Amino acid sequence: MNHVVLTAVIVEAKPLRFTPAGLPALDVRLEAESQVQEAGQNRQVQVAIRAIALGAQAERLARQSLGSVLKFTGFLATPRNVKTVVFHIQEFQQD
């Protein structure tokens, strides 16, 4: 199952745009920092990831301020002809 839950900060947001199908789309960059357990040891981890929201979620997310900390739910995908992973935001809420 490809299901991701991430509490992160919005550090960059491009202007709201529309797909060729007419759906609102918002490209953002998220950053998160947390402590996790790995192999019985505490580990400090950081992640920066490109993300996209579509439809009503894009319109809602466009109203959030840079620096907002939110809990995001979605999935990971690799766009065609690109070798990077993009987090597709399906839902978000205040953390």
XYZ file of N, CA and C in Angstrom:
285
model
N 0.842 -1.173 0.000
C 0.000 0.000 0.000
C 0.894 1.245 0.000
N 0.562 2.215 -0.797
C 1.294 3.469 -0.907
C 0.481 4.534 -0.182
N 0.754 4.714 1.108
C 0.010 5.653 1.950
C 1.009 6.371 2.851
N 1.046 7.692 2.777
C 2.009 8.475 3.540
C 1.272 9.480 4.418
N 1.709 9.570 5.678
C 1.226 10.596 6.596
C 2.461 11.348 7.063
N 2.460 12.666 6.904
C 3.634 13.468 7.199
C 3.217 14.798 7.819
N 3.774 15.105 8.977
C 3.593 16.430 9.555
C 4.770 17.265 9.086
N 4.471 18.361 8.381
C 5.530 19.132 7.732
C 5.177 20.606 7.663
N 6.186 21.391 7.334
C 6.062 22.840 7.173
C 6.036 23.158 5.678
N 5.147 24.055 5.284
C 5.141 24.536 3.901
C 6.253 25.581 3.791
N 7.278 25.285 2.999
C 8.401 26.222 2.877
C 8.413 26.962 1.539
N 7.655 26.468 0.584
C 7.578 27.128 -0.721
C 6.264 26.736 -1.371
N 5.630 27.693 -2.031
C 4.392 27.420 -2.760
C 4.397 28.228 -4.047
N 4.166 27.553 -5.149
C 4.069 28.237 -6.438
C 2.635 28.765 -6.571
N 2.385 29.668 -7.495
C 1.021 30.164 -7.693
C 0.064 29.026 -8.112
N -1.171 29.140 -7.672
C -2.200 28.174 -8.062
C -2.316 28.181 -9.577
N -2.354 26.995 -10.173
C -2.468 26.875 -11.627
C -3.594 25.899 -11.943
N -3.861 25.698 -13.217
C -4.895 24.760 -13.637
C -4.311 23.750 -14.613
N -4.666 22.487 -14.442
C -4.210 21.430 -15.332
C -4.917 21.572 -16.677
N -4.457 20.874 -17.715
C -5.167 20.904 -19.005
C -6.625 20.451 -18.880
N -6.919 19.644 -17.862
C -8.296 19.190 -17.645
C -9.110 20.202 -16.850
N -8.482 21.316 -16.457
C -9.201 22.356 -15.738
C -9.191 22.234 -14.224
N -8.440 21.272 -13.678
C -8.370 21.102 -12.218
C -7.386 22.087 -11.610
N -7.747 22.707 -10.485
C -6.769 23.526 -9.777
C -5.617 22.643 -9.302
N -4.389 23.155 -9.369
C -3.207 22.403 -8.929
C -2.266 23.363 -8.215
N -1.686 22.877 -7.119
C -0.746 23.692 -6.360
C 0.496 22.870 -6.069
N 1.645 23.385 -6.506
C 2.938 22.744 -6.252
C 3.561 23.416 -5.035
N 3.986 22.604 -4.068
C 4.614 23.119 -2.857
C 5.861 22.309 -2.538
N 6.669 22.857 -1.644
C 7.794 22.105 -1.095
C 7.588 22.053 0.404
N 7.682 20.845 0.937
C 7.472 20.606 2.361
C 8.776 20.186 3.013
N 8.951 20.554 4.281
C 10.095 20.098 5.058
C 9.599 19.592 6.402
N 10.222 18.507 6.856
C 9.862 17.913 8.142
C 11.122 17.489 8.875
N 11.042 17.532 10.186
C 12.131 17.087 11.037
C 11.515 16.347 12.213
N 12.067 15.177 12.524
C 11.526 14.408 13.644
C 12.571 13.439 14.165
N 12.221 12.793 15.258
C 13.070 11.759 15.838
C 12.326 10.436 15.682
N 13.039 9.426 15.174
C 12.443 8.111 14.954
C 13.335 7.038 15.566
N 12.760 5.880 15.761
C 13.525 4.720 16.229
C 13.931 3.898 15.012
N 15.218 3.578 14.932
C 15.716 2.717 13.860
C 16.756 1.782 14.459
N 16.532 0.490 14.312
C 17.448 -0.523 14.839
C 17.714 -0.313 16.331
N 16.653 0.060 17.054
C 16.761 0.233 18.494
C 17.432 1.523 18.934
N 17.736 2.400 18.004
C 18.408 3.660 18.313
C 17.529 4.843 17.902
N 17.602 5.914 18.680
C 16.932 7.147 18.283
C 17.738 7.808 17.180
N 17.025 8.334 16.195
C 17.689 8.973 15.065
C 16.935 10.245 14.705
N 17.673 11.333 14.551
C 17.100 12.603 14.106
C 17.072 12.579 12.579
N 15.899 12.806 11.986
C 15.784 12.768 10.523
C 15.155 14.051 10.000
N 15.561 14.414 8.803
C 15.009 15.567 8.112
C 14.647 15.142 6.695
N 13.584 15.743 6.165
C 13.199 15.456 4.791
C 12.651 16.731 4.154
N 12.985 16.924 2.893
C 12.406 17.977 2.061
C 11.841 17.259 0.848
N 10.597 17.565 0.495
C 9.956 16.838 -0.591
C 9.046 17.759 -1.394
N 9.051 17.540 -2.700
C 8.097 18.225 -3.572
C 6.734 17.582 -3.372
N 5.699 18.415 -3.401
C 4.347 17.891 -3.225
C 3.394 18.640 -4.148
N 2.261 18.002 -4.430
C 1.230 18.623 -5.261
C -0.133 18.301 -4.666
N -1.012 19.282 -4.731
C -2.409 19.082 -4.345
C -3.264 19.447 -5.555
N -4.358 18.723 -5.741
C -5.249 18.952 -6.873
C -6.669 19.209 -6.393
N -7.441 19.889 -7.222
C -8.850 20.105 -6.926
C -9.075 20.993 -5.713
N -10.099 20.640 -4.929
C -10.469 21.426 -3.753
C -9.329 21.504 -2.744
N -8.524 20.437 -2.639
C -7.394 20.458 -1.700
C -6.375 21.521 -2.130
N -6.174 21.699 -3.422
C -5.251 22.722 -3.920
C -5.750 24.112 -3.556
N -7.033 24.342 -3.729
C -7.602 25.648 -3.387
C -7.500 25.921 -1.892
N -7.759 24.918 -1.059
C -7.626 25.075 0.397
C -6.179 25.327 0.787
N -5.259 24.553 0.205
C -3.851 24.674 0.552
C -3.292 26.030 0.123
N -3.785 26.578 -0.972
C -3.319 27.879 -1.462
C -3.622 28.994 -0.459
N -4.579 28.786 0.419
C -4.938 29.783 1.432
C -4.079 29.679 2.695
N -3.242 28.657 2.780
C -2.367 28.483 3.945
C -1.122 29.349 3.784
N -0.594 29.803 4.898
C 0.609 30.649 4.879
C 1.869 29.804 4.818
N 2.904 30.366 4.197
C 4.217 29.724 4.281
C 4.579 29.636 5.757
N 5.195 28.545 6.147
C 5.546 28.331 7.551
C 4.480 27.588 8.328
N 3.320 27.362 7.715
C 2.258 26.604 8.389
C 2.702 25.165 8.593
N 2.427 24.635 9.780
C 2.707 23.230 10.083
C 1.393 22.481 9.978
N 1.353 21.499 9.079
C 0.129 20.748 8.818
C 0.421 19.260 8.782
N -0.605 18.476 9.000
C -0.509 17.019 8.867
C -1.090 16.652 7.506
N -0.238 16.109 6.640
C -0.614 15.773 5.272
C -0.790 14.266 5.117
N -1.761 13.866 4.323
C -1.985 12.462 3.989
C -2.046 12.355 2.471
N -1.408 11.327 1.920
C -1.433 11.150 0.480
C -0.624 9.955 0.049
N -0.035 10.040 -1.137
C 0.741 8.932 -1.694
C 1.919 9.477 -2.474
N 2.888 8.609 -2.751
C 4.080 8.982 -3.513
C 3.962 8.487 -4.946
N 4.446 9.294 -5.885
C 4.444 8.897 -7.295
C 5.633 9.539 -7.990
N 6.065 8.930 -9.070
C 7.129 9.469 -9.905
C 6.497 9.948 -11.206
N 6.573 11.257 -11.489
C 5.988 11.756 -12.745
C 6.686 11.149 -13.958
N 5.996 11.137 -15.082
C 6.581 10.631 -16.326
C 7.839 11.414 -16.664
N 8.827 10.713 -17.158
C 10.080 11.304 -17.624
C 10.859 12.063 -16.553
N 10.566 11.792 -15.284
C 11.278 12.437 -14.178
C 11.676 11.344 -13.196
N 12.823 11.506 -12.551
C 13.307 10.473 -11.639
C 13.172 10.864 -10.175
N 12.389 11.903 -9.885
C 12.184 12.306 -8.504
C 10.798 11.898 -8.031
N 10.660 11.753 -6.742
C 9.377 11.373 -6.143
C 8.602 12.636 -5.798
N 7.293 12.594 -6.022
C 6.412 13.696 -5.654
C 5.343 13.150 -4.714
N 5.108 13.875 -3.623
C 4.077 13.531 -2.646
C 2.767 14.146 -3.121
N 1.770 13.324 -3.408
C 0.452 13.785 -3.833
C -0.425 13.918 -2.593
N -0.787 15.147 -2.269
C -1.570 15.437 -1.066
C -3.045 15.184 -1.354
N -3.627 14.286 -0.567
C -5.054 13.995 -0.706
C -5.880 14.670 0.379
N -5.229 14.963 1.497
C -5.932 15.567 2.638
C -4.891 16.248 3.520
N -5.301 17.297 4.223
C -4.428 17.921 5.206
C -5.272 18.573 6.282
N -4.641 18.761 7.454
C -5.321 19.388 8.576
C -4.287 20.002 9.502
N -4.741 20.900 10.376
C -3.851 21.462 11.396
C -3.362 20.337 12.270
N -2.096 20.377 12.635
C -1.533 19.315 13.486
C -1.709 19.680 14.945
